[in-house]
mmCIF file of C-alpha atoms and ligand atoms in Angstrom:
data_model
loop_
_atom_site.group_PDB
_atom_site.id
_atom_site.type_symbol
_atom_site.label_atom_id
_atom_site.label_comp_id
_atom_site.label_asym_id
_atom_site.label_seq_id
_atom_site.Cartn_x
_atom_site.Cartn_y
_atom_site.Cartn_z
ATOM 1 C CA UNK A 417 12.326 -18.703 12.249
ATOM 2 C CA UNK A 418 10.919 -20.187 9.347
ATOM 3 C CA UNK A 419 7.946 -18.675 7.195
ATOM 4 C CA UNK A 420 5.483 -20.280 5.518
ATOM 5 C CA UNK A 421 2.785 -19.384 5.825
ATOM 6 C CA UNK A 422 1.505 -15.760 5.344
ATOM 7 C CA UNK A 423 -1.466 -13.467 6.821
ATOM 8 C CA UNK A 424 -3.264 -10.139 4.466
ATOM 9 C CA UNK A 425 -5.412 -8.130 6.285
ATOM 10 C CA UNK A 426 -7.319 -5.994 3.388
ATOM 11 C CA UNK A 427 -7.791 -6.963 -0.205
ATOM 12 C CA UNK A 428 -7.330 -3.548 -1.601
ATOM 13 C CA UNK A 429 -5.199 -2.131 -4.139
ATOM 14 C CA UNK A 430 -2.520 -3.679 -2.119
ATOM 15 C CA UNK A 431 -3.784 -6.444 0.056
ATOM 16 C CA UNK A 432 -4.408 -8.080 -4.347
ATOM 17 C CA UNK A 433 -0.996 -7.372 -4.968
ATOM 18 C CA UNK A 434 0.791 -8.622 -1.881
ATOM 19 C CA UNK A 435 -1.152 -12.198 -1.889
ATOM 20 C CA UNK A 436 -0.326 -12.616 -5.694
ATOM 21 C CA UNK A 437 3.750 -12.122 -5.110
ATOM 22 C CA UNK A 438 3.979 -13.879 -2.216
ATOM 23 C CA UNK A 439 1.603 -16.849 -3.740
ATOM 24 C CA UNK A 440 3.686 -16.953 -6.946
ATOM 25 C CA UNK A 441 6.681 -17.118 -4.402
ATOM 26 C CA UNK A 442 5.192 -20.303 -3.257
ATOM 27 C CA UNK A 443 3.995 -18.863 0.703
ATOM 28 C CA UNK A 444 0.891 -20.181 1.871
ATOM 29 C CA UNK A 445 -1.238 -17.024 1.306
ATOM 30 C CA UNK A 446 -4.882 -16.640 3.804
ATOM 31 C CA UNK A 447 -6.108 -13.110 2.617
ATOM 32 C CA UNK A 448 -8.643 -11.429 4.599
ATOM 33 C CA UNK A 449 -11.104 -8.248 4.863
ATOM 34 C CA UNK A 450 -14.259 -6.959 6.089
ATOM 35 C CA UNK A 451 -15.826 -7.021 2.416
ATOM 36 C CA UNK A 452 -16.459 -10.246 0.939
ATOM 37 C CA UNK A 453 -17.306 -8.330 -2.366
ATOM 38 C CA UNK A 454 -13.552 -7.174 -2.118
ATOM 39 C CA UNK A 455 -11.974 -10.854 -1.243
ATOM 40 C CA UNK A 456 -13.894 -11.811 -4.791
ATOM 41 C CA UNK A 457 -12.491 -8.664 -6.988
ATOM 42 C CA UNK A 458 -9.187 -9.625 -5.438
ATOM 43 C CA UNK A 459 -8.870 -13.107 -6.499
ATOM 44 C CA UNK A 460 -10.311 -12.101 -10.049
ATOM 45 C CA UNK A 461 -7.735 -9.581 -9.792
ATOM 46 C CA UNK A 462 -4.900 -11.656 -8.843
ATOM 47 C CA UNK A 463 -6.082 -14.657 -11.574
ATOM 48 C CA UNK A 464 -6.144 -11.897 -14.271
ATOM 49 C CA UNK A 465 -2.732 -10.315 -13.466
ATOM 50 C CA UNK A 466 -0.855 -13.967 -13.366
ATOM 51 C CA UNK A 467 -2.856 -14.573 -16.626
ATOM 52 C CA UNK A 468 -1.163 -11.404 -17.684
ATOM 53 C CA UNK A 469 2.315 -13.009 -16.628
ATOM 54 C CA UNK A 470 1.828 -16.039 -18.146
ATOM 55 C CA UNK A 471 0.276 -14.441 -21.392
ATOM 56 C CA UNK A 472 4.349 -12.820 -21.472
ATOM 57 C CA UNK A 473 6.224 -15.419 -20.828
ATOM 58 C CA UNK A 474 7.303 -14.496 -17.530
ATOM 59 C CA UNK A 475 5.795 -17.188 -15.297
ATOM 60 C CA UNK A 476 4.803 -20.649 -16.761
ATOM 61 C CA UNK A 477 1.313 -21.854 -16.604
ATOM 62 C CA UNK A 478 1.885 -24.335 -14.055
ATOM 63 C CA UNK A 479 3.629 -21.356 -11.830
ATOM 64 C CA UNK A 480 -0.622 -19.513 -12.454
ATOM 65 C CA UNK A 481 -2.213 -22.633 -11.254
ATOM 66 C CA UNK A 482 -0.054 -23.238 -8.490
ATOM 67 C CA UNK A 483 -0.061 -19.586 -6.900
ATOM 68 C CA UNK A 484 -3.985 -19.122 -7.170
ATOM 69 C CA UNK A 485 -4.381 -22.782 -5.794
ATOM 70 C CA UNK A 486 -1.767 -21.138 -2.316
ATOM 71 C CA UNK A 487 -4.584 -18.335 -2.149
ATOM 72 C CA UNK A 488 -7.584 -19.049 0.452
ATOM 73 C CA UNK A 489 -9.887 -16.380 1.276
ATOM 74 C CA UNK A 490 -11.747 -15.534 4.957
ATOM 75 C CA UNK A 491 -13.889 -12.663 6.424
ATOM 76 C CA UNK A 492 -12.689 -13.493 9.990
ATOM 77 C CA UNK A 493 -9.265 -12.566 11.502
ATOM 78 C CA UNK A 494 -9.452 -15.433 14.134
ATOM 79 C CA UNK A 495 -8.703 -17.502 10.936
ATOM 80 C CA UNK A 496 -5.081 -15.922 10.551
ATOM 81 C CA UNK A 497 -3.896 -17.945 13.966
ATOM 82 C CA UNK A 498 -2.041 -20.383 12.201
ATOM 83 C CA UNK A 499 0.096 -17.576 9.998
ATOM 84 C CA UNK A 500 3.555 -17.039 10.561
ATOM 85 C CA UNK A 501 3.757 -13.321 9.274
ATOM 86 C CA UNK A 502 0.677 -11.454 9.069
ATOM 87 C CA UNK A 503 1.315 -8.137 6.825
ATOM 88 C CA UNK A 504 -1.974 -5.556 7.699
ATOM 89 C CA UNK A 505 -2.854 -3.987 4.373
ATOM 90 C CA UNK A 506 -5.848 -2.248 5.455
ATOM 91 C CA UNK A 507 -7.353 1.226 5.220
ATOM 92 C CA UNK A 508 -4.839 3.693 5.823
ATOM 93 C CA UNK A 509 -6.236 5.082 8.921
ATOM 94 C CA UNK A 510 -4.495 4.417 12.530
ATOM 95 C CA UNK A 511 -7.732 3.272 14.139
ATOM 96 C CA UNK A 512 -8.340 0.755 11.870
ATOM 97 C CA UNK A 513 -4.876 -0.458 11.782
ATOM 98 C CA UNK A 514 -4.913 -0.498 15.755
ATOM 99 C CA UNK A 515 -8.748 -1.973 15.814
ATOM 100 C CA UNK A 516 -6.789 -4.846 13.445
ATOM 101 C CA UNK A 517 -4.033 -5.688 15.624
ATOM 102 C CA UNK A 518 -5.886 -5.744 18.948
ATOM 103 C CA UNK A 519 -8.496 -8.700 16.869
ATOM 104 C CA UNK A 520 -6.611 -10.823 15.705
ATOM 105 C CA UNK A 521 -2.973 -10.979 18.375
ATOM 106 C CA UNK A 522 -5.350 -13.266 20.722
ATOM 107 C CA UNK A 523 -5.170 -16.024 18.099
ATOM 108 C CA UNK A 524 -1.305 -15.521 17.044
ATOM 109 C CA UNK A 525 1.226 -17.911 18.116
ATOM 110 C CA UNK A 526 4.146 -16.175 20.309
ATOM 111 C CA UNK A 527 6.460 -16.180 17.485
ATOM 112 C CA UNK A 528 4.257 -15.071 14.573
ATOM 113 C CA UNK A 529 5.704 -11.673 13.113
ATOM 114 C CA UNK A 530 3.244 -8.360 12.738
ATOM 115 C CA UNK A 531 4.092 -6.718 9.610
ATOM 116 C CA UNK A 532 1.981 -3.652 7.971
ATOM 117 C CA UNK A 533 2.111 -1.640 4.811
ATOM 118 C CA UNK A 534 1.223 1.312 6.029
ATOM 119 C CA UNK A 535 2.396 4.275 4.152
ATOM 120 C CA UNK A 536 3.263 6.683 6.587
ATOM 121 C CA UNK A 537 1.818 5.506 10.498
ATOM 122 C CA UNK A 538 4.603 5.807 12.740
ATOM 123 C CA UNK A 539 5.606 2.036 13.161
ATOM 124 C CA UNK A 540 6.708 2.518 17.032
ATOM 125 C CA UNK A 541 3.183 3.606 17.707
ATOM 126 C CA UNK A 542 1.478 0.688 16.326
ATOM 127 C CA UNK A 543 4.026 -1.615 17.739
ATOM 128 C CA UNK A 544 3.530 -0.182 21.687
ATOM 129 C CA UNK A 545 0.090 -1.506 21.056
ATOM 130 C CA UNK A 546 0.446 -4.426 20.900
ATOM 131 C CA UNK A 547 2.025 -7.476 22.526
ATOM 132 C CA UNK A 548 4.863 -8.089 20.380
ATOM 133 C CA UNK A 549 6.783 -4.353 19.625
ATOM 134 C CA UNK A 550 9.841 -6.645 18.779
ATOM 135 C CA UNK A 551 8.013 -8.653 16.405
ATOM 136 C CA UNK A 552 6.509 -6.031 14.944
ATOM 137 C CA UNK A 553 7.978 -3.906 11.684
ATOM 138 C CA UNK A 554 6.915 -1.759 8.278
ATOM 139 C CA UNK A 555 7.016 -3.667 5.065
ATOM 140 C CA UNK A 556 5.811 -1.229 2.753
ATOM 141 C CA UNK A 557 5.370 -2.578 -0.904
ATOM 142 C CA UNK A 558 4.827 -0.097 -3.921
ATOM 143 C CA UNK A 559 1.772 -0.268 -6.130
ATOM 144 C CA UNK A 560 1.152 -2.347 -8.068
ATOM 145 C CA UNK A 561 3.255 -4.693 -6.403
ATOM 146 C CA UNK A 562 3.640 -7.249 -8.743
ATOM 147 C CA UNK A 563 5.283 -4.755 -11.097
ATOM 148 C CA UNK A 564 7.194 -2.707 -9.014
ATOM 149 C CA UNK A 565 11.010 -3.657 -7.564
ATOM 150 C CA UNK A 566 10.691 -1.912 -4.319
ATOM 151 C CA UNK A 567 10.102 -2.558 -0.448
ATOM 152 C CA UNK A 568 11.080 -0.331 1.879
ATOM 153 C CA UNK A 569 11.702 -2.104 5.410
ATOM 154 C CA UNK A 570 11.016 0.414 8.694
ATOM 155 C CA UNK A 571 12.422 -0.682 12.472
ATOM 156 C CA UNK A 572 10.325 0.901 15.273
ATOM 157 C CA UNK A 573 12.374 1.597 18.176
ATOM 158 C CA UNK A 574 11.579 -2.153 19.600
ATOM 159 C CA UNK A 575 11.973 -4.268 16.699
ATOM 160 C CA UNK A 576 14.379 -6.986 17.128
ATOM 161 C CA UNK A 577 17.521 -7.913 15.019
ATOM 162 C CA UNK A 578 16.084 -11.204 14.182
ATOM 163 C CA UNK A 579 12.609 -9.908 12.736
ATOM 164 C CA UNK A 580 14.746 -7.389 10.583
ATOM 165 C CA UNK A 581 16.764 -10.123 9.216
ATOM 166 C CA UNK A 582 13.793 -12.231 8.723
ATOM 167 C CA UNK A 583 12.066 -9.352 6.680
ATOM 168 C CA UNK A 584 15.277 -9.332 4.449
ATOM 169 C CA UNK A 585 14.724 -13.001 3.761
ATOM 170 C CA UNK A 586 11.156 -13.169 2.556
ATOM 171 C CA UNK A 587 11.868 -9.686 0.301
ATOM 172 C CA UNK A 588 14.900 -11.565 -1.029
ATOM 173 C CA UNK A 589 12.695 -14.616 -1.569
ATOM 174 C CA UNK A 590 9.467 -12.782 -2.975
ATOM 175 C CA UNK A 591 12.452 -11.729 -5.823
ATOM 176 C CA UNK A 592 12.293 -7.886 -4.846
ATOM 177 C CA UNK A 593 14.954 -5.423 -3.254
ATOM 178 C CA UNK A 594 14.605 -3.875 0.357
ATOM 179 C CA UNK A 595 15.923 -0.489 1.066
ATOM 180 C CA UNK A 596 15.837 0.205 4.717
ATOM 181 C CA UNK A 597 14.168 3.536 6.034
ATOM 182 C CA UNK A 598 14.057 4.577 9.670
ATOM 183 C CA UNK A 599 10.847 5.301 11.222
ATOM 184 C CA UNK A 600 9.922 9.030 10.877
ATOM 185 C CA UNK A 601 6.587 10.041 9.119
ATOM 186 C CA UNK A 602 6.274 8.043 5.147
ATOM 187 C CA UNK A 603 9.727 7.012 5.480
ATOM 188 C CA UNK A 604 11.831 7.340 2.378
ATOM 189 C CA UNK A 605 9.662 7.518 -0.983
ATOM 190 C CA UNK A 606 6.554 8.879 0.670
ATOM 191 C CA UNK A 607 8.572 11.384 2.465
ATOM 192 C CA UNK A 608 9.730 12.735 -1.014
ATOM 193 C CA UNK A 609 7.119 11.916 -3.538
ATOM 194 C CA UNK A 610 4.020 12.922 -1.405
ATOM 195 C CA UNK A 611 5.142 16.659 -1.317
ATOM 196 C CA UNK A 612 5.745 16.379 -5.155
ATOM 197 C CA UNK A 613 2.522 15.385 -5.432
ATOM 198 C CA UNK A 614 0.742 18.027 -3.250
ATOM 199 C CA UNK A 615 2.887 20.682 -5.090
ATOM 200 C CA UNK A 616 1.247 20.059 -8.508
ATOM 201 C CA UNK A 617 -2.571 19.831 -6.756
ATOM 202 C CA UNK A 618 -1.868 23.282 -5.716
ATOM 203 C CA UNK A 619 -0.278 24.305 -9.130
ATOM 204 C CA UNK A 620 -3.654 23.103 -10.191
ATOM 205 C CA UNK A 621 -5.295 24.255 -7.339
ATOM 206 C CA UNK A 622 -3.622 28.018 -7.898
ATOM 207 C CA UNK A 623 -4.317 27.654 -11.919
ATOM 208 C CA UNK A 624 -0.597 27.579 -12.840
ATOM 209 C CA UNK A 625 -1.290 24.418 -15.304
ATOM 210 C CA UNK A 626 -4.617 22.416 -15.642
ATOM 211 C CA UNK A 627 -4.263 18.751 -14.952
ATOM 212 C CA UNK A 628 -3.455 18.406 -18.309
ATOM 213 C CA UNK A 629 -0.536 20.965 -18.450
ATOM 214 C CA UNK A 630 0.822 19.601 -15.620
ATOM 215 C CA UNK A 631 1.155 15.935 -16.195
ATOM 216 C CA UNK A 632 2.153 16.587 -19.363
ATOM 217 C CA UNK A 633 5.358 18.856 -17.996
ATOM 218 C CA UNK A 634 6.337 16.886 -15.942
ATOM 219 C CA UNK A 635 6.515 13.739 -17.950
ATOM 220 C CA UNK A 636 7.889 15.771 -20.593
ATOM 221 C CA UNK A 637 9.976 18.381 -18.797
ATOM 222 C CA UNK A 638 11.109 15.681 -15.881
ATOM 223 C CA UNK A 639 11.454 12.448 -17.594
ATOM 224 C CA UNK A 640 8.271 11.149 -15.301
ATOM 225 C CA UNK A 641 6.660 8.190 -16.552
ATOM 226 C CA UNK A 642 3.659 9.365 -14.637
ATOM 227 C CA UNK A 643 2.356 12.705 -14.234
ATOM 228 C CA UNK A 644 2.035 13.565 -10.551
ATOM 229 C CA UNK A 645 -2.152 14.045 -10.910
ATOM 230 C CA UNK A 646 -2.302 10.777 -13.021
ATOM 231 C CA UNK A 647 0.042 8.764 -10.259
ATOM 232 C CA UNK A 648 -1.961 10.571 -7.259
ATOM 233 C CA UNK A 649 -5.454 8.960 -8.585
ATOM 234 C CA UNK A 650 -3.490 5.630 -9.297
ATOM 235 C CA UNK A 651 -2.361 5.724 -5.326
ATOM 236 C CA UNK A 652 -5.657 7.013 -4.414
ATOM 237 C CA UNK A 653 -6.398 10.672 -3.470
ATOM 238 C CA UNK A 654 -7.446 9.404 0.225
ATOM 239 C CA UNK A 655 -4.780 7.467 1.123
ATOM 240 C CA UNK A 656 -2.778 10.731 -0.675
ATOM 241 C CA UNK A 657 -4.464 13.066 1.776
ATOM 242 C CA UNK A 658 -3.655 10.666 4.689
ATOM 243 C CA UNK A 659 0.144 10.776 3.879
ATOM 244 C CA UNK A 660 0.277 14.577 3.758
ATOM 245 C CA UNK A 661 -1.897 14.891 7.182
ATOM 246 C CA UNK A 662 0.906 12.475 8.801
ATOM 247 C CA UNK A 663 3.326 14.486 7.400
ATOM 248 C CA UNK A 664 2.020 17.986 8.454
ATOM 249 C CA UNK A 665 1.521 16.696 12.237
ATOM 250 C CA UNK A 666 4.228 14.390 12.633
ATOM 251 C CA UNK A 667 7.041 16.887 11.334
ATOM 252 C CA UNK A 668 5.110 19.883 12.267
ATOM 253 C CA UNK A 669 6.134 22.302 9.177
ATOM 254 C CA UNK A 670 3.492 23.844 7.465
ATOM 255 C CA UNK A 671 5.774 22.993 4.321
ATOM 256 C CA UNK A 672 3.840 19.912 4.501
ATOM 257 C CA UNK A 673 -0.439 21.501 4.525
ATOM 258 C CA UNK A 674 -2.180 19.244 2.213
ATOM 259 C CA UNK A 675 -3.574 21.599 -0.747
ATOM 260 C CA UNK A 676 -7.209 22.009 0.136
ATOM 261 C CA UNK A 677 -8.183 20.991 -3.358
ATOM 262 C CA UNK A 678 -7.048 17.390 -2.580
ATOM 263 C CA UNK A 679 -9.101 17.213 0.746
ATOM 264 C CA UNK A 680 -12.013 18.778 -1.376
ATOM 265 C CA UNK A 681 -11.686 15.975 -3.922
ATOM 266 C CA UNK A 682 -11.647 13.226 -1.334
ATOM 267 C CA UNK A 683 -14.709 14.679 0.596
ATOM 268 C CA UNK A 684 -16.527 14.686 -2.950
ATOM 269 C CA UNK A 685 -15.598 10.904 -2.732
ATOM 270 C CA UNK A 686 -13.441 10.750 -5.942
ATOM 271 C CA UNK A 687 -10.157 9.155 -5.212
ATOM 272 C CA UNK A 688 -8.647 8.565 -8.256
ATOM 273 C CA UNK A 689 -8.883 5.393 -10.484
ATOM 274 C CA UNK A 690 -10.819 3.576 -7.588
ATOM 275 C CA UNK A 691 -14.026 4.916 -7.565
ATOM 276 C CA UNK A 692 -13.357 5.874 -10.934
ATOM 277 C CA UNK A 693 -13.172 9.518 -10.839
ATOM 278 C CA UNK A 694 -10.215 11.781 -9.512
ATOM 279 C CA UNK A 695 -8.021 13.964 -11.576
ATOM 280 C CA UNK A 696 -9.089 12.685 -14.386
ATOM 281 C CA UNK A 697 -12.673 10.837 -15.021
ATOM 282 C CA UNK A 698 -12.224 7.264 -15.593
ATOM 283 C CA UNK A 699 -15.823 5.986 -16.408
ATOM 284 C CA UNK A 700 -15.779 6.372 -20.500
ATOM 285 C CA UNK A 701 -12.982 4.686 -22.959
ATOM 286 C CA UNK A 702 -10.504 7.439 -22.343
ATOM 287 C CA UNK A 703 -9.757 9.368 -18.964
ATOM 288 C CA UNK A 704 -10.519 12.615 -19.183
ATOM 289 C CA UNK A 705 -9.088 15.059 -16.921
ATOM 290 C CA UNK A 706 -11.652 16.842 -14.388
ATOM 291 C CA UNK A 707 -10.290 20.496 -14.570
HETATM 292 P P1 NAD B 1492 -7.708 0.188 -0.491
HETATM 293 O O1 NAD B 1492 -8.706 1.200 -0.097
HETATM 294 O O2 NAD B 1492 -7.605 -0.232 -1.918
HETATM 295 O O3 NAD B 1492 -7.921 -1.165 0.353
HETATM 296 C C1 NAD B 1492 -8.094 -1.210 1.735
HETATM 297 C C2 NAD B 1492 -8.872 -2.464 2.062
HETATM 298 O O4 NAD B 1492 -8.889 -2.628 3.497
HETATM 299 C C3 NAD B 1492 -10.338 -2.431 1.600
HETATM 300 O O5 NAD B 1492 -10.613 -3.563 0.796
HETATM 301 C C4 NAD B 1492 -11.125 -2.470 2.927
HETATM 302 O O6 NAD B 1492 -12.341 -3.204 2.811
HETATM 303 C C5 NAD B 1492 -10.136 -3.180 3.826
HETATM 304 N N1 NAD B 1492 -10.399 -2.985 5.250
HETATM 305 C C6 NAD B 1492 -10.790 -1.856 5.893
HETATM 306 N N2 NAD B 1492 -10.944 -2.099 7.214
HETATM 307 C C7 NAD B 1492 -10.638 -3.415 7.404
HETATM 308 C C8 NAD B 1492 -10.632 -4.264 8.540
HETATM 309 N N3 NAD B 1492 -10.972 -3.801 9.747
HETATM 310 N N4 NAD B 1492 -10.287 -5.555 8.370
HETATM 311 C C9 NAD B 1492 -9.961 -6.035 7.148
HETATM 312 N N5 NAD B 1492 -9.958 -5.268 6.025
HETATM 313 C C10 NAD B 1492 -10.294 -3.977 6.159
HETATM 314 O O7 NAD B 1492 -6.298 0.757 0.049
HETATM 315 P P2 NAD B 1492 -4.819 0.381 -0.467
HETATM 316 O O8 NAD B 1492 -4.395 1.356 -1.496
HETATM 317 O O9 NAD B 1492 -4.743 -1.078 -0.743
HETATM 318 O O10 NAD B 1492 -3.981 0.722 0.852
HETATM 319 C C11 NAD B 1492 -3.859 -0.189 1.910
HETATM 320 C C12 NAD B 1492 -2.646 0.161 2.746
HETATM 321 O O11 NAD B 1492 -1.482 0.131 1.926
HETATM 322 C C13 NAD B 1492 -2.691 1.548 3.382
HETATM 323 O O12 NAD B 1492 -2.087 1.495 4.635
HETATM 324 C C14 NAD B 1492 -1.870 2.379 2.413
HETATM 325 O O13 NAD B 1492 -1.291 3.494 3.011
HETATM 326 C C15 NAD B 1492 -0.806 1.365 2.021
HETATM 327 N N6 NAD B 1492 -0.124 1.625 0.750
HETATM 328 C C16 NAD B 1492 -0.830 2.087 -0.319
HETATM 329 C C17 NAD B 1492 -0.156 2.318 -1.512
HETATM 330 C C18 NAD B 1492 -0.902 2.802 -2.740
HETATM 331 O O14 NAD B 1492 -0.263 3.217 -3.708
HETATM 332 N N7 NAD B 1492 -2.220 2.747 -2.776
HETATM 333 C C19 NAD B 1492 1.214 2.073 -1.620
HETATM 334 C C20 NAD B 1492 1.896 1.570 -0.495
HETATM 335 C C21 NAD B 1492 1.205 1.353 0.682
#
């Protein structure tokens, strides 16, 4: 089956990223979401990152025009009937992944593959939703997915031989490397970094370090590039939260609580570098940590 054309559903954090690499690997790219205010920031986004690129010699100017000229923009998932892989990058919650799927699968063509990014949804679940559980698989991209190497490719129980070769194929093409993870809750990186992460909110949370302290020993004492606060506000404290919930019901080992300092953080409404506060408050020149 031939792709060429190529669905996003959500212009987030990773809905941006996904368009751009698959643009710049010359797919057809039709990215959606409910917010038109977010379909602009993404393509500003996406033009200022390839400018980035360019500005380094890594793609040529003619590679910038061409990938933002692949990008087209729509509000309504009816418009996605024509794509042959539609990846969902929405909100990670299940009923808006599921509200997604059941929109937009009347106007998909039998063979069109359902893809999403979800981070830790169990991919058998969504896939018994819909029409298509052998057409269906986890793609799940690393942020910020221009930069970063990784996608880890997740089989539910249903998916078919051919989708999972397909997958291979555009991850080979988009110039990244696929590591196959089986589908139990956040798969293979979540599955180990999330805990990492909840581990220093309740260092923080239990005043072993302050947010300073602990970023700094870990990058320091670990060889991180990233201290686990800092990364946690660059994923986003909510979609953090969401990944440690999965985790705690869908292995059922209270190993896995999420740190009630995280949930109290996302109920406050600051999720890291995306609404500008988290860990560490992002509004002035420098972030400065919140505790
Ligand atoms: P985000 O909050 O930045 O973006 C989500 C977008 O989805 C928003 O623009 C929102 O308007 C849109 N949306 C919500 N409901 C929608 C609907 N019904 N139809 C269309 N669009 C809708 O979140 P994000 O960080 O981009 O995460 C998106 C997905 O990617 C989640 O499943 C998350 O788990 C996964 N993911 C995130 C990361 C990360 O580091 N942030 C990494 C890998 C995977």
């Amino acid at each position: 089956m031939e792709i060429t054309s190529v669905g996003i559903v959500g212009a987030g954090q990773m809905g941006n990223g996904i368009a751009h690499v698959f643009a710049l690997a010359g797919y057809d790219v039709l990215l959606t979401d409910v917010s038109h205010e977010a379909l602009d920031k993404a393509l500003a986004l996406i033009d200022r990152n390839l400018e980035r690129q360019a500005s380094r010699g890594k793609i040529t100017a003619e590679d910038r025009t061409a990938a933002l000229g692949r990008i087209a923009t729509t509000q309504r998932l009816a418009d996605l009937g024509n794509c042959d892989l539609i990846i969902e990058a929405a909100t990670e919650r299940e009923a808006v992944k599921q509200a997604i799927f059941a929109e937009v699968l009347p106007h998909l063509k039998p063979s069109t593959i359902l893809a999403t990014n979800t981070s830790s949804i169990s991919i058998t679940r969504l896939a018994s939703r819909t029409d298509r559980p052998e057409r269906f698989i986890g793609l799940h991209f690393m942020n910020p997915v221009p930069v970063m190497q990784l996608v880890e490719i997740i089989r539910g129980i249903a998916t078919d031989g051919a989708t999972y070769e397909a997958m291979l194929k555009v991850v080979e093409r988009i110039g990244k490397t696929s590591a196959s993870a089986e589908d139990f809750p956040a798969f293979i990186v979540n599955r180990i970094l999330m805990p990492m992460i909840n581990e220093a909110v309740y260092a923080l949370y239990e005043g072993v370090g302050n947010v300073k302290s602990i970023d700094e020993s870990m990058k320091l004492g670990a060889n991180h590039p990233m201290g686990p606060l800092e990364l946690a506000d660059f994923i986003g404290l909510d979609t953090c939260l969401a990944i440690m919930n999965v985790l705690h019901e869908g292995l059922a080992d209270t190993k896995y609580r999420p740190c009630p300092l995280m949930t109290k953080y996302v109920e406050a409404g600051w999720l890291g570098r995306k609404t500008g506060r988290g860990f560490y408050d992002y509004r002035g020149e420098t972030p400065v940590p919140t505790r």
